[in-house]
Amino acid sequence: MARNSEGSRTVSLYIHIPFCRSRCSYCVFNTYVGLEHLITRYVAALCNEITLLGKYSQHPIVHTVYFGGGTPSVLSPPQVARILRSIADSFSLSDEAEISLEANPSGVDVLYFRALRQIGVNRLSLGAQSADVRTLQLFNRDHTWRDVVQAVRSARQAGFRDVSLDLIYGAPEQSLEAWARTLDETLLLAPDHLSLYSLGIEPGSAMNVWIGRGSLPAPDVDLAADMYEYASGRLVQAGFEQYEISNWSLPGYTCRHNIQYWRNLPYLGVGAGAYGFTGALRYSIVASPAEYIRRLQSVETAPEGLSPAVNQDSIEYVDRDQLRAETMMLGLRLLQEGVSRSRFADRFGGTVEAYYEREIETLKQAGLIHVMEDRIVLTAKARLIGNRVFMCFV
Amino acid sequence: MEEKNIRNFCIIAHIDHGKSTLADRLLQLTGTISDRDMQEQILDDMELERERGVTIKASAVRMMYDAEDGRQYEINLIDTPGHVDFSYEVSRALLACEGAVLVVDASQGIEAQTLANLYMALEHDLEIIPVVNKIDLPAARPEEVAQELEDLLGVPAEDVIPVSAKTGDNVKAVLEAVVRQVPPPGGDPDAPTRALIFDSHYDSYKGVIAYVRVVDGVLSQKDTLKLMATGAQVDPIEIGVFSPGMLTTGILRAGDVGYVATGLKTVHECRVGDTLTTVRNAAAEPLPGYQQVKPMVFAGLYPVDNDDYDALRDALEKLQLNDASLVFQPETSQALNFGFRVGFLGLFHMEIVQERLEREYDLDILATAPSVEYEVVLRSGETITIDSPAELPDESVIEEIREPWMKIQVFTPQDFIGPIMELVTKKRGVYETMEYLDASRVMLTYRIPLAELIVDFYDRLKSISRGYASLDYQFDGYEPGDLVKLEVLVNQQPVDALALIVHREQAYHKGQKLVSKLKRLIPRQLFAVPIQAAVGKRVISRANVKALRKDVLAKCYGGDVTRKRKLLEKQKKGKKRLKMIGNVEVPQEAFMAVLRLDED
């Protein structure tokens, strides 16, 4: 287990809930419609997996927990509670831990959120996606903007102080004006955190098929760039800080779980299709929920600290060179914090320049990075073309 | 073996008429290779050859055959390439033979290279054994094709041997005909040694392996040998025959075909066409040398990564060991830095060399558009030759530019005469004659500038004739033309490697096409990139590649860093294949764009 800069053994925990009531047209995540009958056994398997991992890794401190999906809000509060109890029992769950849960705006109410709040969930991330009716329909979302408004209200009533919304821009036939309206509507809801994702057309998604068939135009990347720039300006105006390429927050509301990824620190992934990083190796868990449940039935050991449900083919040992490269590639996504010089030196025993002299010089010359005394960050113009920077290090 | 029991022959055929398959059957029939070890096209041992189904290198193999007359014969088969670009290799192989099996496809009939190869064989006084192959095909018309052969060769149609190399049907008759009709070698076994080098390949342990046909005397491993043209002396490492693998015999006698492992490290000392003799009892006169072949097509080859320059030179040198027709010299380009100007026999040859460099030597290379050799008469009265548009002097000092013209023969069913005529005219070709081969097939003769021929002519001919037309060509002299240099400017900088020499009337059209093609091929950069085509100082076409605005991976799928990293690695790898021109990244395809300007 890697030690982070605070010198203590702290990890993050990602819990994947691969169930949805309907599938969104852009989605290629590991999620399934119509497997709700497995949920009870799935939760039991999750608890078993968490217990095994905690036992083997000698109860490290968990400082963030993230329920992602799929749709984690298909879980009932008692199911969430069971999972959190296993974490508390097998790990050292920090009192200040950030516990996030992704929720769908439909099918949730103040009672549900209140129950979650009571069992310790302290951050909600709502999949709002768009205030535009046509875009929501195109995405095959099962909710309206009114549902989003209601969900945010319910979350506040239930006592959630940290509410995040996900939005997607750059959809086919989405205009800049429609995007501006979505942002306005969103800001009216006074969220604490926003994740803005540029629509990617992925092989395997319904949208990819439609575009391939010619029944839907491909997204306009230049327009998506305009939307991104517009959002950056608009959100700064509204008091948000852009702490990562796709993430904005009010001061003090950054997502610590996200930051764990970007700092290239360990996170354990549990649940079907989850990805994890122990600090020494990266892995994923088998994708099929049924297979996942089967693998975790009546198992009592986690050989080598890996889940019995790990996908053996996915295991990738990360050597020092790769760890360093990934630290650059991920760290530069953090627009304010960037790659911290002191953390980098502590971790790798040398300055960034000692390892990447030529790359740093070239990128500096090209005006793509700022090299500061305590950190290295992307310049404003590099934000939209980050790959050009990241690829220098891989 | 006594000379009277030796037969040396080759197989000549138009491409795809089944030469290699027939060779395979002969090897099986003579037990040279067991059925179990048989792999398709055994003589084509380059990966590339097998993939393309084309013989590139000549190859030789010795077979022992028990003929019906009760005697055993040593039969040496010299395999020859089937593509028109390699007709020089065919000519060398022919010199080592006394007979040729002429294979014609029973459904396709006589094609352009059937004729070209046949004429070459007749020039060398070879005994011709006509064979109609693929009689197993439903579309086969062996009697008609035999009649065509009778008309052509004057041999009675009934003497033409019908076979199916695929099924093996009647293949034995071919061997019998070789034994009966091909004369034995007829050299002098007691005269001073003379052996003809008709091909070679390079072996990293044994040096240059010379493929030889012993004409007089004996080649023995005990003798110090001398190459008569270069004067190099060699103590052979090994002497043997191809059976079909290399089999040491230590000795080769008059009439034999085999190899000498020379241990020589460079082809310069062991030239194809040279004569091997012994130092002890040297022959007075070498055998008549082969015709020196001149490259017709030139292109710049550059390493994508400048650090690979030495590796590219080494690889070209290695290829040259196996390919005497390949010539190259260092060239410097403003756009592409250091590389080589390489001369090829034709476009197919160029493709093969390019692929071999990439596959066998693992080099990323970039080829500029092929050019021909121009003669430029200057105002000063001096004449210079150039093989690269970049070398063309300023218009103001040029009196006249002359370009090479070819004579071409197109064999085609008459249905395609119209479209072929149109194609040739578009390519500045001039009609000469048309002859009917039979009621439905014609031979069209044209004259056409070589520069037009090397740019997608063959592919288009094949496509407009649905694959039926075949082509052969010969050099036909230099002629003045109204030619100009078409320059391409990328981001205001002229790019020497993209310049073209074109006919003045085509300059506007080609400039436009080239610019719009480049606009599609050059990826968006961090800034807008103007692309212009110009003749002299006048810009005739322009377009803009818009600046790249967005290139960043959005979400990290639930922490899938591996996927993210791999995507970046892939992107980086793709970028590495781009060439920096000034500060613009240009993909390799851009340099070949000019080859496909006529596509719509």
Short mmCIF file of N, CA and C in Angstrom, two decimals, chain B residues 312-422:
data_model
loop_
_atom_site.label_atom_id
_atom_site.label_comp_id
_atom_site.label_asym_id
_atom_site.label_seq_id
_atom_site.Cartn_x
_atom_site.Cartn_y
_atom_site.Cartn_z
N LEU B 312 18.55 3.09 -42.39
CA LEU B 312 17.95 3.04 -43.73
C LEU B 312 19.03 2.77 -44.78
N ARG B 313 20.19 3.42 -44.62
CA ARG B 313 21.27 3.18 -45.58
C ARG B 313 21.69 1.71 -45.53
N ASP B 314 21.86 1.18 -44.30
CA ASP B 314 22.24 -0.22 -44.17
C ASP B 314 21.22 -1.14 -44.83
N ALA B 315 19.94 -0.82 -44.60
CA ALA B 315 18.88 -1.67 -45.15
C ALA B 315 18.89 -1.61 -46.67
N LEU B 316 19.08 -0.41 -47.22
CA LEU B 316 19.13 -0.29 -48.69
C LEU B 316 20.32 -1.07 -49.25
N GLU B 317 21.43 -1.01 -48.53
CA GLU B 317 22.61 -1.77 -48.98
C GLU B 317 22.32 -3.27 -48.96
N LYS B 318 21.66 -3.71 -47.91
CA LYS B 318 21.30 -5.13 -47.82
C LYS B 318 20.36 -5.52 -48.95
N LEU B 319 19.38 -4.67 -49.22
CA LEU B 319 18.44 -4.98 -50.29
C LEU B 319 19.17 -5.01 -51.63
N GLN B 320 20.14 -4.13 -51.76
CA GLN B 320 20.88 -4.06 -53.00
C GLN B 320 21.65 -5.36 -53.26
N LEU B 321 22.04 -6.03 -52.18
CA LEU B 321 22.73 -7.30 -52.34
C LEU B 321 21.86 -8.29 -53.09
N ASN B 322 20.57 -8.20 -52.86
CA ASN B 322 19.65 -9.13 -53.48
C ASN B 322 19.01 -8.56 -54.73
N ASP B 323 19.27 -7.31 -55.00
CA ASP B 323 18.49 -6.63 -56.01
C ASP B 323 19.42 -5.68 -56.76
N ALA B 324 20.04 -6.22 -57.80
CA ALA B 324 21.06 -5.45 -58.50
C ALA B 324 20.50 -4.22 -59.18
N SER B 325 19.18 -4.19 -59.37
CA SER B 325 18.60 -3.07 -60.11
C SER B 325 18.34 -1.87 -59.22
N LEU B 326 18.49 -2.05 -57.92
CA LEU B 326 18.20 -0.97 -57.00
C LEU B 326 19.41 -0.04 -56.89
N VAL B 327 19.20 1.24 -57.21
CA VAL B 327 20.31 2.18 -57.05
C VAL B 327 19.87 3.30 -56.12
N PHE B 328 20.81 3.82 -55.36
CA PHE B 328 20.44 4.93 -54.48
C PHE B 328 21.63 5.81 -54.17
N GLN B 329 21.33 7.05 -53.86
CA GLN B 329 22.39 7.95 -53.41
C GLN B 329 21.79 8.92 -52.40
N PRO B 330 22.63 9.45 -51.52
CA PRO B 330 22.11 10.34 -50.49
C PRO B 330 21.43 11.56 -51.11
N GLU B 331 20.40 12.02 -50.47
CA GLU B 331 19.69 13.21 -50.93
C GLU B 331 19.29 14.02 -49.70
N THR B 332 19.31 15.31 -49.83
CA THR B 332 18.88 16.15 -48.72
C THR B 332 17.66 16.94 -49.15
N SER B 333 16.67 16.95 -48.30
CA SER B 333 15.47 17.72 -48.59
C SER B 333 15.29 18.72 -47.46
N GLN B 334 14.88 19.94 -47.84
CA GLN B 334 14.62 20.94 -46.80
C GLN B 334 13.52 20.45 -45.88
N ALA B 335 12.53 19.80 -46.48
CA ALA B 335 11.38 19.38 -45.69
C ALA B 335 11.67 18.12 -44.89
N LEU B 336 12.38 17.20 -45.51
CA LEU B 336 12.48 15.86 -44.92
C LEU B 336 13.86 15.51 -44.40
N ASN B 337 14.75 16.47 -44.46
CA ASN B 337 16.12 16.27 -43.99
C ASN B 337 16.90 15.27 -44.83
N PHE B 338 17.54 14.32 -44.16
CA PHE B 338 18.45 13.42 -44.88
C PHE B 338 17.78 12.13 -45.28
N GLY B 339 17.98 11.77 -46.54
CA GLY B 339 17.40 10.52 -47.02
C GLY B 339 18.16 10.08 -48.26
N PHE B 340 17.46 9.34 -49.12
CA PHE B 340 18.11 8.82 -50.31
C PHE B 340 17.23 9.00 -51.53
N ARG B 341 17.85 9.29 -52.64
CA ARG B 341 17.16 9.25 -53.91
C ARG B 341 17.32 7.83 -54.41
N VAL B 342 16.24 7.14 -54.63
CA VAL B 342 16.34 5.73 -54.99
C VAL B 342 15.74 5.52 -56.37
N GLY B 343 16.44 4.76 -57.19
CA GLY B 343 15.96 4.45 -58.52
C GLY B 343 15.35 3.06 -58.57
N PHE B 344 14.20 2.96 -59.23
CA PHE B 344 13.49 1.68 -59.31
C PHE B 344 13.20 1.34 -60.76
N LEU B 345 12.88 0.07 -60.97
CA LEU B 345 12.53 -0.36 -62.32
C LEU B 345 11.13 0.09 -62.69
N GLY B 346 10.29 0.25 -61.69
CA GLY B 346 8.92 0.65 -61.93
C GLY B 346 8.24 0.85 -60.59
N LEU B 347 6.95 1.17 -60.69
CA LEU B 347 6.21 1.47 -59.47
C LEU B 347 6.04 0.24 -58.58
N PHE B 348 5.86 -0.90 -59.20
CA PHE B 348 5.70 -2.14 -58.44
C PHE B 348 6.99 -2.45 -57.67
N HIS B 349 8.09 -2.28 -58.35
CA HIS B 349 9.39 -2.48 -57.72
C HIS B 349 9.54 -1.54 -56.52
N MET B 350 9.10 -0.31 -56.70
CA MET B 350 9.19 0.68 -55.63
C MET B 350 8.35 0.25 -54.43
N GLU B 351 7.14 -0.22 -54.71
CA GLU B 351 6.27 -0.67 -53.62
C GLU B 351 6.90 -1.82 -52.85
N ILE B 352 7.48 -2.75 -53.61
CA ILE B 352 8.09 -3.91 -52.99
C ILE B 352 9.23 -3.48 -52.07
N VAL B 353 10.07 -2.59 -52.58
CA VAL B 353 11.22 -2.14 -51.79
C VAL B 353 10.73 -1.44 -50.52
N GLN B 354 9.73 -0.61 -50.70
CA GLN B 354 9.19 0.11 -49.55
C GLN B 354 8.66 -0.86 -48.49
N GLU B 355 7.90 -1.83 -48.96
CA GLU B 355 7.33 -2.77 -48.01
C GLU B 355 8.40 -3.60 -47.32
N ARG B 356 9.43 -3.97 -48.09
CA ARG B 356 10.48 -4.78 -47.48
C ARG B 356 11.24 -3.97 -46.43
N LEU B 357 11.46 -2.70 -46.71
CA LEU B 357 12.16 -1.86 -45.73
C LEU B 357 11.35 -1.78 -44.44
N GLU B 358 10.04 -1.69 -44.61
CA GLU B 358 9.21 -1.55 -43.43
C GLU B 358 9.07 -2.87 -42.69
N ARG B 359 8.92 -3.96 -43.44
CA ARG B 359 8.66 -5.23 -42.78
C ARG B 359 9.92 -5.92 -42.31
N GLU B 360 10.88 -6.05 -43.22
CA GLU B 360 12.05 -6.85 -42.88
C GLU B 360 13.04 -6.05 -42.06
N TYR B 361 13.02 -4.74 -42.19
CA TYR B 361 14.00 -3.94 -41.46
C TYR B 361 13.33 -3.05 -40.42
N ASP B 362 12.01 -3.19 -40.31
CA ASP B 362 11.26 -2.50 -39.28
C ASP B 362 11.51 -1.00 -39.28
N LEU B 363 11.59 -0.42 -40.46
CA LEU B 363 11.84 1.02 -40.56
C LEU B 363 10.55 1.73 -40.93
N ASP B 364 10.35 2.88 -40.32
CA ASP B 364 9.25 3.73 -40.75
C ASP B 364 9.82 4.65 -41.80
N ILE B 365 9.38 4.48 -43.03
CA ILE B 365 9.95 5.34 -44.06
C ILE B 365 8.87 6.13 -44.77
N LEU B 366 9.32 7.18 -45.38
CA LEU B 366 8.43 8.08 -46.06
C LEU B 366 8.93 8.20 -47.49
N ALA B 367 8.03 7.98 -48.43
CA ALA B 367 8.44 8.04 -49.83
C ALA B 367 7.82 9.26 -50.48
N THR B 368 8.60 9.96 -51.26
CA THR B 368 8.01 11.08 -52.00
C THR B 368 7.40 10.53 -53.28
N ALA B 369 6.61 11.36 -53.93
CA ALA B 369 5.98 10.92 -55.16
C ALA B 369 7.05 10.54 -56.18
N PRO B 370 6.83 9.48 -56.94
CA PRO B 370 7.83 9.04 -57.89
C PRO B 370 8.00 10.03 -59.04
N SER B 371 9.18 10.08 -59.53
CA SER B 371 9.49 10.98 -60.65
C SER B 371 10.25 10.19 -61.71
N VAL B 372 10.33 10.76 -62.90
CA VAL B 372 11.15 10.13 -63.94
C VAL B 372 12.41 10.98 -64.12
N GLU B 373 13.27 10.57 -65.03
CA GLU B 373 14.49 11.34 -65.26
C GLU B 373 14.27 12.30 -66.43
N TYR B 374 14.44 13.58 -66.19
CA TYR B 374 14.25 14.58 -67.23
C TYR B 374 15.60 15.07 -67.76
N GLU B 375 15.60 15.43 -69.03
CA GLU B 375 16.77 16.11 -69.58
C GLU B 375 16.41 17.59 -69.71
N VAL B 376 17.21 18.43 -69.12
CA VAL B 376 16.90 19.85 -69.14
C VAL B 376 18.00 20.58 -69.92
N VAL B 377 17.58 21.23 -71.02
CA VAL B 377 18.53 22.00 -71.82
C VAL B 377 18.49 23.44 -71.29
N LEU B 378 19.64 23.93 -70.86
CA LEU B 378 19.70 25.27 -70.29
C LEU B 378 19.99 26.31 -71.37
N ARG B 379 19.66 27.55 -71.07
CA ARG B 379 19.94 28.64 -72.01
C ARG B 379 21.42 28.70 -72.36
N SER B 380 22.22 28.28 -71.39
CA SER B 380 23.67 28.31 -71.60
C SER B 380 24.12 27.26 -72.61
N GLY B 381 23.18 26.39 -73.03
CA GLY B 381 23.55 25.35 -73.98
C GLY B 381 23.87 24.02 -73.30
N GLU B 382 24.04 24.07 -72.03
CA GLU B 382 24.37 22.86 -71.28
C GLU B 382 23.11 22.01 -71.09
N THR B 383 23.28 20.69 -71.06
CA THR B 383 22.14 19.82 -70.77
C THR B 383 22.39 19.08 -69.46
N ILE B 384 21.41 19.14 -68.56
CA ILE B 384 21.56 18.40 -67.30
C ILE B 384 20.42 17.38 -67.19
N THR B 385 20.65 16.33 -66.43
CA THR B 385 19.55 15.39 -66.18
C THR B 385 19.16 15.50 -64.72
N ILE B 386 17.88 15.47 -64.48
CA ILE B 386 17.39 15.54 -63.10
C ILE B 386 16.37 14.42 -62.89
N ASP B 387 16.32 13.89 -61.69
CA ASP B 387 15.32 12.86 -61.42
C ASP B 387 14.45 13.27 -60.23
N SER B 388 14.50 14.57 -59.91
CA SER B 388 13.67 15.05 -58.79
C SER B 388 13.20 16.46 -59.13
N PRO B 389 11.92 16.74 -58.95
CA PRO B 389 11.41 18.08 -59.28
C PRO B 389 12.17 19.18 -58.53
N ALA B 390 12.67 18.85 -57.34
CA ALA B 390 13.38 19.85 -56.55
C ALA B 390 14.63 20.35 -57.28
N GLU B 391 15.17 19.51 -58.17
CA GLU B 391 16.41 19.88 -58.86
C GLU B 391 16.17 20.76 -60.09
N LEU B 392 14.91 20.93 -60.44
CA LEU B 392 14.62 21.69 -61.65
C LEU B 392 15.02 23.16 -61.45
N PRO B 393 15.88 23.69 -62.34
CA PRO B 393 16.33 25.08 -62.17
C PRO B 393 15.19 26.05 -62.44
N ASP B 394 15.42 27.32 -62.15
CA ASP B 394 14.42 28.35 -62.38
C ASP B 394 14.04 28.41 -63.86
N GLU B 395 12.76 28.65 -64.11
CA GLU B 395 12.24 28.72 -65.48
C GLU B 395 13.07 29.59 -66.41
N SER B 396 13.58 30.70 -65.85
CA SER B 396 14.27 31.70 -66.67
C SER B 396 15.55 31.16 -67.31
N VAL B 397 16.14 30.14 -66.77
CA VAL B 397 17.40 29.64 -67.35
C VAL B 397 17.17 28.40 -68.21
N ILE B 398 15.90 27.98 -68.31
CA ILE B 398 15.62 26.74 -69.05
C ILE B 398 15.25 27.02 -70.50
N GLU B 399 15.88 26.32 -71.40
CA GLU B 399 15.56 26.42 -72.82
C GLU B 399 14.46 25.40 -73.13
N GLU B 400 14.64 24.21 -72.63
CA GLU B 400 13.74 23.12 -73.00
C GLU B 400 13.84 21.99 -71.96
N ILE B 401 12.70 21.35 -71.70
CA ILE B 401 12.73 20.17 -70.83
C ILE B 401 12.29 18.97 -71.66
N ARG B 402 13.07 17.92 -71.59
CA ARG B 402 12.69 16.70 -72.32
C ARG B 402 12.34 15.61 -71.33
N GLU B 403 11.32 14.85 -71.71
CA GLU B 403 10.90 13.78 -70.80
C GLU B 403 10.91 12.44 -71.53
N PRO B 404 11.06 11.35 -70.78
CA PRO B 404 11.08 10.03 -71.41
C PRO B 404 9.68 9.59 -71.85
N TRP B 405 9.62 9.03 -73.03
CA TRP B 405 8.37 8.46 -73.56
C TRP B 405 8.50 6.95 -73.65
N MET B 406 7.37 6.30 -73.52
CA MET B 406 7.35 4.85 -73.59
C MET B 406 6.45 4.42 -74.75
N LYS B 407 6.74 3.26 -75.25
CA LYS B 407 5.79 2.62 -76.18
C LYS B 407 5.06 1.57 -75.34
N ILE B 408 3.74 1.58 -75.39
CA ILE B 408 3.02 0.57 -74.61
C ILE B 408 2.13 -0.28 -75.50
N GLN B 409 1.98 -1.53 -75.08
CA GLN B 409 1.03 -2.43 -75.74
C GLN B 409 -0.03 -2.81 -74.72
N VAL B 410 -1.26 -2.59 -75.11
CA VAL B 410 -2.37 -2.96 -74.24
C VAL B 410 -3.15 -4.08 -74.92
N PHE B 411 -3.29 -5.21 -74.24
CA PHE B 411 -4.10 -6.31 -74.74
C PHE B 411 -5.45 -6.22 -74.05
N THR B 412 -6.51 -6.19 -74.84
CA THR B 412 -7.81 -6.03 -74.19
C THR B 412 -8.94 -6.62 -75.04
N PRO B 413 -10.00 -7.07 -74.38
CA PRO B 413 -11.21 -7.39 -75.13
C PRO B 413 -11.70 -6.10 -75.78
N GLN B 414 -12.29 -6.19 -76.97
CA GLN B 414 -12.58 -4.96 -77.71
C GLN B 414 -13.60 -4.06 -77.03
N ASP B 415 -14.41 -4.62 -76.12
CA ASP B 415 -15.41 -3.82 -75.42
C ASP B 415 -14.80 -2.63 -74.69
N PHE B 416 -13.54 -2.73 -74.31
CA PHE B 416 -12.95 -1.67 -73.48
C PHE B 416 -12.11 -0.67 -74.26
N ILE B 417 -12.13 -0.79 -75.58
CA ILE B 417 -11.28 0.10 -76.38
C ILE B 417 -11.59 1.56 -76.09
N GLY B 418 -12.89 1.89 -76.02
CA GLY B 418 -13.30 3.28 -75.79
C GLY B 418 -12.71 3.86 -74.51
N PRO B 419 -13.04 3.26 -73.38
CA PRO B 419 -12.51 3.79 -72.11
C PRO B 419 -10.98 3.81 -72.06
N ILE B 420 -10.33 2.83 -72.68
CA ILE B 420 -8.86 2.80 -72.64
C ILE B 420 -8.31 3.98 -73.45
N MET B 421 -8.95 4.20 -74.60
CA MET B 421 -8.55 5.32 -75.45
C MET B 421 -8.66 6.61 -74.66
N GLU B 422 -9.76 6.76 -73.95
CA GLU B 422 -10.01 7.97 -73.16
C GLU B 422 -8.94 8.14 -72.08
#
